């Protein structure tokens, strides 16, 4: 039996498929998930599970180098934005329009995880990264300049 971390077999397996620069989206209960997406549906009821719980568990398992959220989050849901920035401190943050989050970004996502969240603009994209010290910390390995600050 698995000792800790994400116990949901489908979610755990989907996370294992992600590589550097892949996009994972964690979305609210009303997100229009494309038919072609790898959908992991965790929603049980309103706010079960909630967005922050799912994002926090995923953050413990993945290296996240980029976070994208709708530009509305920064102005209209600042508590969520503050929480996300505090949880993903090493990530680069960007914003897109709400329409882009629902359309273009959803089409690009390798995996979309649906939560039970009833939270305005509760749709967050996570770009996977690499564990820089593990990949570039070896003897006689020169890390690219863009990773130097993470060594």
mmCIF file of C-alpha atoms in Angstrom:
data_model
loop_
_atom_site.group_PDB
_atom_site.id
_atom_site.type_symbol
_atom_site.label_atom_id
_atom_site.label_comp_id
_atom_site.label_asym_id
_atom_site.label_seq_id
_atom_site.Cartn_x
_atom_site.Cartn_y
_atom_site.Cartn_z
ATOM 1 C CA UNK A 1 0.000 0.000 0.000
ATOM 2 C CA UNK A 2 1.227 3.491 -0.846
ATOM 3 C CA UNK A 3 2.431 5.247 2.308
ATOM 4 C CA UNK A 4 1.804 8.921 1.487
ATOM 5 C CA UNK A 5 1.215 11.486 -1.195
ATOM 6 C CA UNK A 6 -1.624 11.269 -3.671
ATOM 7 C CA UNK A 7 -3.559 8.043 -3.199
ATOM 8 C CA UNK A 8 -5.955 8.445 -6.131
ATOM 9 C CA UNK A 9 -4.626 5.952 -8.686
ATOM 10 C CA UNK A 10 -5.770 7.863 -11.759
ATOM 11 C CA UNK A 11 -4.306 11.179 -10.581
ATOM 12 C CA UNK A 12 -1.068 9.603 -9.384
ATOM 13 C CA UNK A 13 -0.657 7.834 -12.727
ATOM 14 C CA UNK A 14 -1.437 10.984 -14.713
ATOM 15 C CA UNK A 15 1.183 12.960 -12.784
ATOM 16 C CA UNK A 16 3.749 10.278 -13.585
ATOM 17 C CA UNK A 17 3.240 10.940 -17.314
ATOM 18 C CA UNK A 18 4.289 14.591 -17.069
ATOM 19 C CA UNK A 19 7.663 15.831 -18.212
ATOM 20 C CA UNK A 20 9.536 19.112 -18.481
ATOM 21 C CA UNK A 21 7.355 21.911 -19.907
ATOM 22 C CA UNK A 22 4.142 19.845 -19.883
ATOM 23 C CA UNK A 23 1.028 21.732 -18.799
ATOM 24 C CA UNK A 24 -1.286 20.402 -16.098
ATOM 25 C CA UNK A 25 -4.460 22.308 -15.307
ATOM 26 C CA UNK A 26 -6.296 22.120 -11.993
ATOM 27 C CA UNK A 27 -9.774 23.489 -12.551
ATOM 28 C CA UNK A 28 -13.044 24.265 -10.830
ATOM 29 C CA UNK A 29 -16.259 22.275 -11.019
ATOM 30 C CA UNK A 30 -17.648 24.255 -13.954
ATOM 31 C CA UNK A 31 -14.631 24.215 -16.270
ATOM 32 C CA UNK A 32 -15.453 23.158 -19.856
ATOM 33 C CA UNK A 33 -12.921 20.343 -20.259
ATOM 34 C CA UNK A 34 -12.239 19.507 -23.914
ATOM 35 C CA UNK A 35 -13.434 16.043 -24.973
ATOM 36 C CA UNK A 36 -9.935 15.128 -26.115
ATOM 37 C CA UNK A 37 -8.229 16.025 -22.819
ATOM 38 C CA UNK A 38 -6.877 13.511 -20.332
ATOM 39 C CA UNK A 39 -9.467 14.278 -17.671
ATOM 40 C CA UNK A 40 -9.015 13.296 -14.041
ATOM 41 C CA UNK A 41 -12.330 14.056 -12.355
ATOM 42 C CA UNK A 42 -12.050 14.330 -8.579
ATOM 43 C CA UNK A 43 -15.261 16.347 -8.038
ATOM 44 C CA UNK A 44 -17.643 14.795 -5.520
ATOM 45 C CA UNK A 45 -19.762 17.735 -4.340
ATOM 46 C CA UNK A 46 -19.491 21.503 -3.947
ATOM 47 C CA UNK A 47 -15.928 22.264 -2.798
ATOM 48 C CA UNK A 48 -15.108 18.564 -2.367
ATOM 49 C CA UNK A 49 -12.273 18.473 -2.967
ATOM 50 C CA UNK A 50 -11.431 22.149 -2.914
ATOM 51 C CA UNK A 51 -8.938 23.777 -5.258
ATOM 52 C CA UNK A 52 -6.266 24.592 -2.681
ATOM 53 C CA UNK A 53 -6.139 21.061 -1.283
ATOM 54 C CA UNK A 54 -5.654 19.540 -4.722
ATOM 55 C CA UNK A 55 -3.089 22.161 -5.788
ATOM 56 C CA UNK A 56 -1.181 21.666 -2.531
ATOM 57 C CA UNK A 57 -1.010 17.895 -2.929
ATOM 58 C CA UNK A 58 0.104 18.222 -6.546
ATOM 59 C CA UNK A 59 2.708 20.819 -5.559
ATOM 60 C CA UNK A 60 4.218 18.274 -3.174
ATOM 61 C CA UNK A 61 4.693 15.800 -6.039
ATOM 62 C CA UNK A 62 5.726 17.944 -9.029
ATOM 63 C CA UNK A 63 8.451 20.410 -9.871
ATOM 64 C CA UNK A 64 6.518 23.455 -11.064
ATOM 65 C CA UNK A 65 8.439 26.128 -12.930
ATOM 66 C CA UNK A 66 5.508 28.141 -14.208
ATOM 67 C CA UNK A 67 2.022 29.045 -13.027
ATOM 68 C CA UNK A 68 -0.612 30.608 -15.260
ATOM 69 C CA UNK A 69 -3.941 31.944 -14.130
ATOM 70 C CA UNK A 70 -6.623 34.215 -15.564
ATOM 71 C CA UNK A 71 -5.810 37.899 -15.276
ATOM 72 C CA UNK A 72 -9.090 38.215 -13.334
ATOM 73 C CA UNK A 73 -7.560 36.261 -10.442
ATOM 74 C CA UNK A 74 -5.129 39.045 -9.547
ATOM 75 C CA UNK A 75 -7.858 41.683 -9.338
ATOM 76 C CA UNK A 76 -11.035 39.756 -8.511
ATOM 77 C CA UNK A 77 -9.804 36.879 -6.334
ATOM 78 C CA UNK A 78 -6.657 38.281 -4.656
ATOM 79 C CA UNK A 79 -6.761 35.770 -1.775
ATOM 80 C CA UNK A 80 -6.443 32.909 -4.224
ATOM 81 C CA UNK A 81 -3.636 34.704 -6.034
ATOM 82 C CA UNK A 82 -1.789 35.317 -2.763
ATOM 83 C CA UNK A 83 -2.178 31.664 -1.756
ATOM 84 C CA UNK A 84 -0.907 30.413 -5.131
ATOM 85 C CA UNK A 85 2.111 32.707 -5.029
ATOM 86 C CA UNK A 86 2.913 31.535 -1.509
ATOM 87 C CA UNK A 87 2.606 27.865 -2.492
ATOM 88 C CA UNK A 88 4.645 28.044 -5.706
ATOM 89 C CA UNK A 89 7.426 30.377 -4.589
ATOM 90 C CA UNK A 90 10.001 29.170 -7.139
ATOM 91 C CA UNK A 91 7.686 29.450 -10.142
ATOM 92 C CA UNK A 92 7.370 32.159 -12.758
ATOM 93 C CA UNK A 93 3.854 33.626 -12.781
ATOM 94 C CA UNK A 94 1.928 34.733 -15.843
ATOM 95 C CA UNK A 95 -1.643 35.622 -16.646
ATOM 96 C CA UNK A 96 -3.907 34.993 -19.622
ATOM 97 C CA UNK A 97 -7.407 36.101 -20.421
ATOM 98 C CA UNK A 98 -10.232 34.042 -18.966
ATOM 99 C CA UNK A 99 -11.213 33.068 -22.530
ATOM 100 C CA UNK A 100 -7.663 31.790 -23.205
ATOM 101 C CA UNK A 101 -7.746 29.714 -20.023
ATOM 102 C CA UNK A 102 -11.008 28.078 -21.105
ATOM 103 C CA UNK A 103 -9.985 27.641 -24.721
ATOM 104 C CA UNK A 104 -6.403 27.731 -25.977
ATOM 105 C CA UNK A 105 -4.717 26.701 -22.733
ATOM 106 C CA UNK A 106 -7.187 23.879 -22.088
ATOM 107 C CA UNK A 107 -6.406 22.511 -25.553
ATOM 108 C CA UNK A 108 -2.659 22.519 -24.744
ATOM 109 C CA UNK A 109 -2.939 20.794 -21.359
ATOM 110 C CA UNK A 110 -1.627 17.250 -21.147
ATOM 111 C CA UNK A 111 -3.788 16.583 -18.079
ATOM 112 C CA UNK A 112 -6.790 18.460 -16.642
ATOM 113 C CA UNK A 113 -7.789 17.752 -13.049
ATOM 114 C CA UNK A 114 -11.362 18.752 -12.163
ATOM 115 C CA UNK A 115 -11.997 19.616 -8.530
ATOM 116 C CA UNK A 116 -15.288 20.316 -6.803
ATOM 117 C CA UNK A 117 -14.263 23.952 -6.341
ATOM 118 C CA UNK A 118 -16.909 26.640 -6.524
ATOM 119 C CA UNK A 119 -14.304 29.415 -6.621
ATOM 120 C CA UNK A 120 -14.311 32.302 -9.091
ATOM 121 C CA UNK A 121 -11.507 31.936 -11.653
ATOM 122 C CA UNK A 122 -10.384 28.753 -9.909
ATOM 123 C CA UNK A 123 -8.560 27.415 -12.963
ATOM 124 C CA UNK A 124 -4.793 27.207 -12.601
ATOM 125 C CA UNK A 125 -2.203 25.970 -15.085
ATOM 126 C CA UNK A 126 1.048 24.430 -13.858
ATOM 127 C CA UNK A 127 4.057 24.038 -16.153
ATOM 128 C CA UNK A 128 6.311 21.207 -15.098
ATOM 129 C CA UNK A 129 9.989 21.833 -14.556
ATOM 130 C CA UNK A 130 13.073 19.909 -13.537
ATOM 131 C CA UNK A 131 14.769 19.490 -10.197
ATOM 132 C CA UNK A 132 17.765 21.637 -11.147
ATOM 133 C CA UNK A 133 20.231 20.429 -8.457
ATOM 134 C CA UNK A 134 19.524 16.790 -9.346
ATOM 135 C CA UNK A 135 19.910 17.316 -13.094
ATOM 136 C CA UNK A 136 22.720 19.859 -13.151
ATOM 137 C CA UNK A 137 24.475 19.425 -9.796
ATOM 138 C CA UNK A 138 26.844 16.697 -10.937
ATOM 139 C CA UNK A 139 30.583 17.009 -11.159
ATOM 140 C CA UNK A 140 31.798 18.578 -14.421
ATOM 141 C CA UNK A 141 28.239 19.534 -15.427
ATOM 142 C CA UNK A 142 27.686 23.131 -16.405
ATOM 143 C CA UNK A 143 24.143 24.336 -15.835
ATOM 144 C CA UNK A 144 22.626 26.720 -18.358
ATOM 145 C CA UNK A 145 22.589 30.347 -17.216
ATOM 146 C CA UNK A 146 18.809 30.314 -16.809
ATOM 147 C CA UNK A 147 19.137 27.590 -14.126
ATOM 148 C CA UNK A 148 22.207 28.934 -12.336
ATOM 149 C CA UNK A 149 20.170 30.723 -9.656
ATOM 150 C CA UNK A 150 18.481 27.441 -8.706
ATOM 151 C CA UNK A 151 21.693 25.566 -7.951
#
